[in-house]
Every structure is written in C-alpha cells, then in structure tokens.
Backbone as JSON, one array per atom type, in Angstrom:
{
  "sequence": "MREIPHSDDHPLPKGPMPDYVEHKEGVNQVGKLSAEAVVREYDAAVKEIEALGAELTDAAKRCEAMVAGVHAMVSEIKELAANYREEGKRYFLQIEDCSLMTSEVRSVCETLKKKIAAGGSIAA",
  "N": [[42.27, 26.71, 27.32], [40.28, 23.83, 26.71], [40.26, 21.25, 24.46], [37.6, 19.83, 22.68], [36.98, 16.45, 22.23], [36.91, 14.81, 19.0], [33.81, 13.89, 17.75], [33.05, 11.96, 15.87], [34.72, 10.05, 16.08], [35.19, 6.75, 16.33], [35.72, 4.2, 18.72], [37.87, 1.31, 17.85], [36.41, -1.83, 16.79], [36.28, -4.52, 19.12], [37.49, -7.86, 19.48], [37.65, -10.85, 17.69], [39.42, -10.86, 14.53], [37.88, -10.23, 11.34], [36.59, -13.15, 9.48], [37.12, -13.4, 6.94], [39.77, -12.44, 6.45], [43.31, -13.09, 6.85], [46.46, -12.65, 8.58], [49.49, -12.45, 6.52], [52.35, -14.63, 6.28], [55.43, -13.16, 7.75], [54.82, -10.54, 7.92], [55.42, -7.75, 9.68], [55.01, -6.4, 12.98], [53.67, -3.84, 13.09], [52.83, -3.46, 10.6], [50.8, -5.65, 10.7], [49.21, -4.62, 12.82], [48.2, -2.15, 11.52], [46.93, -3.28, 9.27], [44.81, -4.61, 10.47], [43.52, -2.58, 11.94], [42.56, -1.1, 9.7], [40.83, -3.12, 8.32], [39.2, -3.76, 10.39], [37.79, -1.34, 10.76], [36.45, -1.06, 8.19], [34.96, -3.42, 8.32], [33.25, -2.73, 10.31], [31.89, -0.71, 9.1], [30.74, -2.33, 7.2], [28.95, -3.66, 8.86], [27.16, -1.72, 9.3], [26.16, -0.93, 7.15], [24.88, -3.52, 6.3], [22.93, -3.4, 8.46], [21.44, -1.15, 7.51], [20.38, -2.06, 5.24], [18.64, -4.13, 6.4], [16.95, -2.48, 7.74], [15.86, -1.21, 5.62], [14.68, -3.38, 4.07], [12.65, -4.0, 6.07], [11.27, -1.73, 5.86], [10.35, -1.88, 3.21], [8.77, -4.25, 3.44], [6.77, -3.23, 5.1], [5.66, -1.22, 3.43], [4.83, -2.81, 1.45], [2.75, -4.36, 2.68], [1.11, -2.29, 3.13], [0.4, -1.49, 0.61], [-1.02, -3.73, -0.26], [-3.16, -3.57, 1.43], [-4.38, -1.36, 0.25], [-5.0, -2.33, -2.06], [-6.95, -4.17, -1.36], [-8.84, -2.62, -0.41], [-9.63, -1.09, -2.49], [-10.91, -3.0, -3.92], [-13.04, -3.52, -2.52], [-14.1, -1.22, -2.83], [-14.78, -0.95, -5.54], [-16.58, -3.22, -5.69], [-18.78, -2.07, -3.94], [-19.31, 0.21, -5.72], [-20.36, -1.19, -7.9], [-22.48, -2.51, -6.65], [-23.94, -0.06, -6.0], [-24.53, 0.83, -8.64], [-26.32, -1.31, -9.65], [-28.55, -0.84, -7.68], [-29.28, 1.69, -8.46], [-29.89, 1.04, -11.26], [-32.0, -0.75, -10.72], [-33.91, 1.02, -9.23], [-34.35, 2.65, -11.54], [-35.63, 1.24, -13.43], [-38.1, 0.44, -11.82], [-39.13, 2.87, -11.57], [-39.61, 3.41, -14.24], [-41.29, 1.23, -15.04], [-43.56, 1.94, -13.15], [-44.15, 4.49, -14.34], [-44.87, 3.71, -16.9], [-47.18, 2.04, -16.19], [-48.89, 3.99, -15.1], [-49.35, 5.57, -17.18], [-50.75, 3.75, -18.75], [-52.93, 3.4, -17.01], [-54.01, 6.0, -17.1], [-54.48, 6.12, -19.98], [-56.69, 4.15, -20.19], [-58.43, 5.37, -18.59], [-59.09, 7.72, -19.84], [-60.17, 6.44, -22.37], [-62.36, 5.33, -21.25], [-63.7, 7.53, -20.23], [-64.33, 8.73, -22.6], [-66.01, 6.89, -23.74], [-68.09, 6.99, -21.92], [-68.95, 9.56, -22.13], [-69.85, 9.37, -24.82], [-72.09, 8.03, -24.55], [-71.83, 5.19, -24.51], [-71.82, 1.72, -23.64], [-70.42, 0.65, -20.49], [-69.37, -1.89, -20.06], [-67.58, -3.37, -22.07]],
  "CA": [[41.13, 26.2, 26.77], [40.41, 22.47, 26.51], [39.75, 20.85, 23.21], [36.58, 18.76, 22.8], [37.35, 15.22, 21.35], [36.01, 14.6, 17.72], [32.64, 13.09, 18.03], [32.98, 10.93, 14.79], [35.9, 9.04, 16.2], [34.64, 5.61, 17.07], [36.81, 3.1, 19.05], [37.93, 0.08, 16.92], [35.75, -2.84, 17.34], [37.11, -5.45, 19.84], [37.11, -9.26, 19.27], [38.62, -11.53, 16.71], [39.45, -10.24, 13.18], [36.85, -10.84, 10.37], [37.19, -14.47, 9.19], [37.69, -13.26, 5.58], [41.05, -12.18, 6.14], [44.34, -13.59, 7.73], [47.96, -12.19, 8.27], [50.46, -13.11, 5.76], [53.52, -14.81, 7.01], [56.48, -12.29, 7.49], [54.43, -9.15, 7.85], [55.73, -7.14, 10.96], [53.69, -5.95, 14.02], [53.09, -2.56, 12.71], [51.89, -3.85, 9.41], [49.65, -6.42, 11.24], [48.29, -3.8, 13.41], [47.64, -1.35, 10.68], [45.95, -3.92, 8.34], [43.82, -5.01, 11.43], [42.84, -1.57, 12.17], [41.78, -0.88, 8.63], [39.87, -4.08, 8.2], [38.01, -3.64, 11.39], [36.94, 0.01, 10.31], [35.8, -1.71, 7.07], [34.05, -4.54, 8.76], [32.35, -1.95, 11.01], [31.08, 0.06, 8.21], [29.94, -3.3, 6.68], [27.96, -4.11, 9.54], [26.18, -0.48, 9.54], [25.41, -1.09, 5.81], [23.82, -4.48, 6.43], [21.88, -2.95, 9.16], [20.59, -0.33, 6.9], [19.67, -2.99, 4.44], [17.73, -4.71, 7.21], [15.89, -1.56, 7.8], [15.03, -0.99, 4.21], [13.89, -4.41, 3.91], [11.43, -3.89, 6.91], [10.34, -0.55, 5.42], [9.74, -2.41, 2.13], [7.48, -5.11, 3.8], [5.47, -2.34, 5.61], [5.0, -0.64, 2.32], [4.01, -3.9, 0.61], [1.63, -4.58, 3.26], [0.28, -1.18, 2.9], [-0.13, -1.54, -0.8], [-1.97, -4.86, -0.24], [-4.37, -3.15, 2.01], [-4.92, -0.43, -0.54], [-5.66, -3.17, -3.13], [-8.18, -4.81, -0.78], [-9.79, -1.5, -0.22], [-9.97, -0.81, -3.99], [-11.54, -4.24, -4.37], [-14.17, -3.29, -1.8], [-14.91, 0.15, -3.49], [-15.41, -1.56, -6.87], [-17.81, -3.81, -5.28], [-19.71, -1.0, -3.5], [-19.76, 0.99, -6.8], [-21.18, -2.06, -8.54], [-23.82, -2.49, -5.77], [-24.79, 1.15, -6.1], [-25.11, 0.83, -9.85], [-27.49, -2.23, -9.59], [-29.38, -0.22, -7.12], [-29.64, 2.78, -9.51], [-30.75, 0.37, -12.37], [-33.28, -1.27, -10.0], [-34.83, 2.05, -9.21], [-34.63, 3.33, -12.81], [-36.62, 0.07, -13.86], [-39.15, 0.67, -10.96], [-39.68, 4.23, -11.91], [-40.14, 3.22, -15.65], [-42.5, 0.45, -14.8], [-44.74, 2.81, -12.48], [-44.59, 5.34, -15.46], [-45.8, 2.79, -17.88], [-48.51, 1.66, -15.56], [-49.46, 5.11, -14.83], [-49.71, 6.08, -18.61], [-51.83, 2.8, -19.25], [-54.03, 3.75, -16.29], [-54.48, 7.15, -17.75], [-55.16, 5.78, -21.07], [-57.94, 3.42, -20.09], [-59.49, 6.28, -17.88], [-59.43, 8.55, -20.98], [-60.77, 5.78, -23.14], [-63.74, 5.08, -20.47], [-64.34, 8.69, -20.3], [-64.77, 9.09, -24.03], [-67.29, 6.0, -23.85], [-69.21, 7.43, -20.94], [-69.48, 10.82, -22.99], [-70.5, 9.07, -26.15], [-73.22, 7.32, -24.13], [-71.7, 4.03, -24.78], [-71.69, 0.96, -22.63], [-69.16, 0.57, -19.66], [-68.93, -3.17, -20.05], [-67.26, -3.57, -23.52]],
  "C": [[41.32, 24.71, 26.64], [39.7, 22.04, 25.31], [38.71, 19.69, 23.53], [37.17, 17.71, 21.69], [36.36, 15.28, 20.28], [35.01, 13.66, 17.8], [32.53, 11.9, 16.92], [33.93, 9.81, 15.01], [35.47, 7.88, 16.99], [35.82, 4.72, 17.51], [36.88, 1.94, 18.05], [37.25, -0.93, 17.74], [36.63, -3.87, 17.95], [36.64, -6.96, 19.27], [38.01, -9.75, 18.14], [38.47, -10.83, 15.44], [38.46, -10.99, 12.3], [37.43, -12.2, 9.95], [37.62, -14.47, 7.68], [39.02, -12.75, 5.31], [42.02, -12.85, 7.35], [45.63, -12.96, 7.39], [48.66, -13.08, 7.3], [51.68, -13.51, 6.68], [54.62, -13.65, 6.76], [56.08, -10.91, 7.72], [54.74, -8.72, 9.51], [54.6, -6.62, 11.76], [53.07, -4.88, 13.53], [52.24, -2.79, 11.55], [50.72, -4.56, 9.67], [48.67, -5.44, 11.77], [47.4, -2.71, 12.66], [46.61, -2.06, 9.72], [44.64, -4.1, 9.3], [42.78, -3.74, 11.44], [41.88, -1.08, 10.89], [40.8, -1.73, 8.21], [38.81, -4.03, 9.29], [37.15, -2.36, 10.99], [35.96, -0.45, 9.19], [34.48, -2.42, 7.56], [32.86, -3.71, 9.67], [31.41, -1.15, 10.24], [30.16, -1.12, 7.52], [28.61, -3.58, 7.37], [26.58, -2.92, 9.53], [25.38, -0.56, 8.07], [24.56, -2.2, 5.81], [22.78, -4.05, 7.28], [20.8, -2.04, 8.38], [19.88, -1.22, 5.96], [18.58, -3.66, 4.99], [16.5, -3.75, 7.28], [15.04, -1.3, 6.61], [14.18, -2.14, 3.85], [12.57, -4.42, 4.75], [10.38, -2.92, 6.29], [9.6, -1.16, 4.02], [8.5, -3.41, 2.35], [6.36, -4.4, 4.32], [4.89, -1.88, 4.45], [4.11, -1.89, 1.35], [2.85, -4.3, 1.36], [0.42, -3.42, 3.25], [-0.54, -1.08, 1.52], [-1.18, -2.67, -0.9], [-3.22, -4.41, 0.29], [-5.03, -2.23, 1.19], [-5.68, -1.22, -1.69], [-6.9, -3.81, -2.63], [-9.19, -3.64, -0.75], [-10.32, -1.07, -1.58], [-10.92, -1.86, -4.42], [-13.22, -3.99, -3.9], [-14.87, -2.04, -2.4], [-15.51, -0.22, -4.81], [-16.56, -2.22, -6.66], [-18.89, -2.96, -4.92], [-20.29, -0.13, -4.74], [-20.72, -0.04, -7.66], [-22.63, -2.14, -8.1], [-24.66, -1.27, -6.06], [-25.36, 1.1, -7.63], [-26.21, 0.02, -10.16], [-28.56, -1.83, -9.06], [-29.95, 0.95, -7.9], [-30.38, 2.29, -10.55], [-32.08, -0.18, -11.89], [-34.31, -0.12, -9.98], [-35.31, 2.59, -10.56], [-35.85, 2.41, -13.37], [-37.97, 0.42, -13.29], [-39.96, 1.85, -11.38], [-40.4, 4.18, -13.33], [-41.33, 2.46, -15.81], [-43.69, 1.22, -14.35], [-45.07, 3.87, -13.76], [-45.45, 4.73, -16.64], [-47.16, 2.43, -17.51], [-49.37, 2.96, -15.44], [-50.07, 5.6, -16.23], [-50.8, 5.08, -18.91], [-52.95, 2.99, -18.36], [-54.73, 5.04, -16.89], [-55.26, 6.94, -19.02], [-56.43, 5.14, -21.14], [-58.76, 4.24, -19.6], [-59.86, 7.24, -19.02], [-60.47, 7.72, -21.98], [-62.45, 5.58, -22.51], [-64.36, 6.42, -20.59], [-65.06, 9.25, -21.49], [-66.18, 8.11, -24.28], [-68.41, 6.42, -23.2], [-69.68, 8.75, -21.63], [-70.27, 10.47, -24.06], [-71.62, 8.37, -25.91], [-73.07, 5.72, -24.39], [-71.83, 3.08, -23.6], [-70.44, 0.66, -21.88], [-68.64, -0.98, -19.96], [-68.81, -3.4, -21.73], [-66.45, -4.65, -23.7]]
}
C-alpha cells in the first residue's frame, strides 16, 4: 500500500528571509537552516493573517455601505410617513369642513322651512 502525503504540509516559502531577522555570528549551518525554516513558517502564517485582516476590512466596508443604504432608506420611509400623515390631516380637515358646511346648509334649510311653515317672509 502506498501512503498518501499529508495535505497540510506546505513547502517552505522561497526567497529572501524576512527583513526583521538576521543570523547571529557564529551560528552553525544547522542552526541557521532551522531558524530560517521556523521564521519562514511564522512569516507565511503572518501573511495569511494579514490577508484575513484585509478580507475582514473589505467585509466591514461592505457592511458599512449596507448600513448607510439602510439609513438612507429609513430617511425615505420617515419622509413618506410624514407625507402620508399630512395627506391624512388634509383629508380630515376637508371632511370636517364639508361636514360643517353640510350642517350649516341643513340648519339654514330648517330655518327657512320653519319660516315658510309659519307664513313668514322669505326675504328676511
């Protein structure tokens, strides 16, 4: 049976060592290679962490844009509600004005009927 290689085993990054470290004088080759291997692994992890930070920053910007859109929509909804309230008030006042006018017409008609029934003059 053939063994499948471990999938989490990433090759060490190539290229120069990170600029935040340098070998000490007198360290043998095994120590240098071991230290380089470890710092390269850490540096590769740092790059992944930084990439995650960039993704989170991008996600936060998208969320902020969505929140700004929601705030704009809420403002429009408030304006729409205020307009509906004003329209309702306008209809309310129109109906009450019509009701008052109708009551006044009925009252005038009732007074006129009483005058006519009493035999009085229309031109008063």
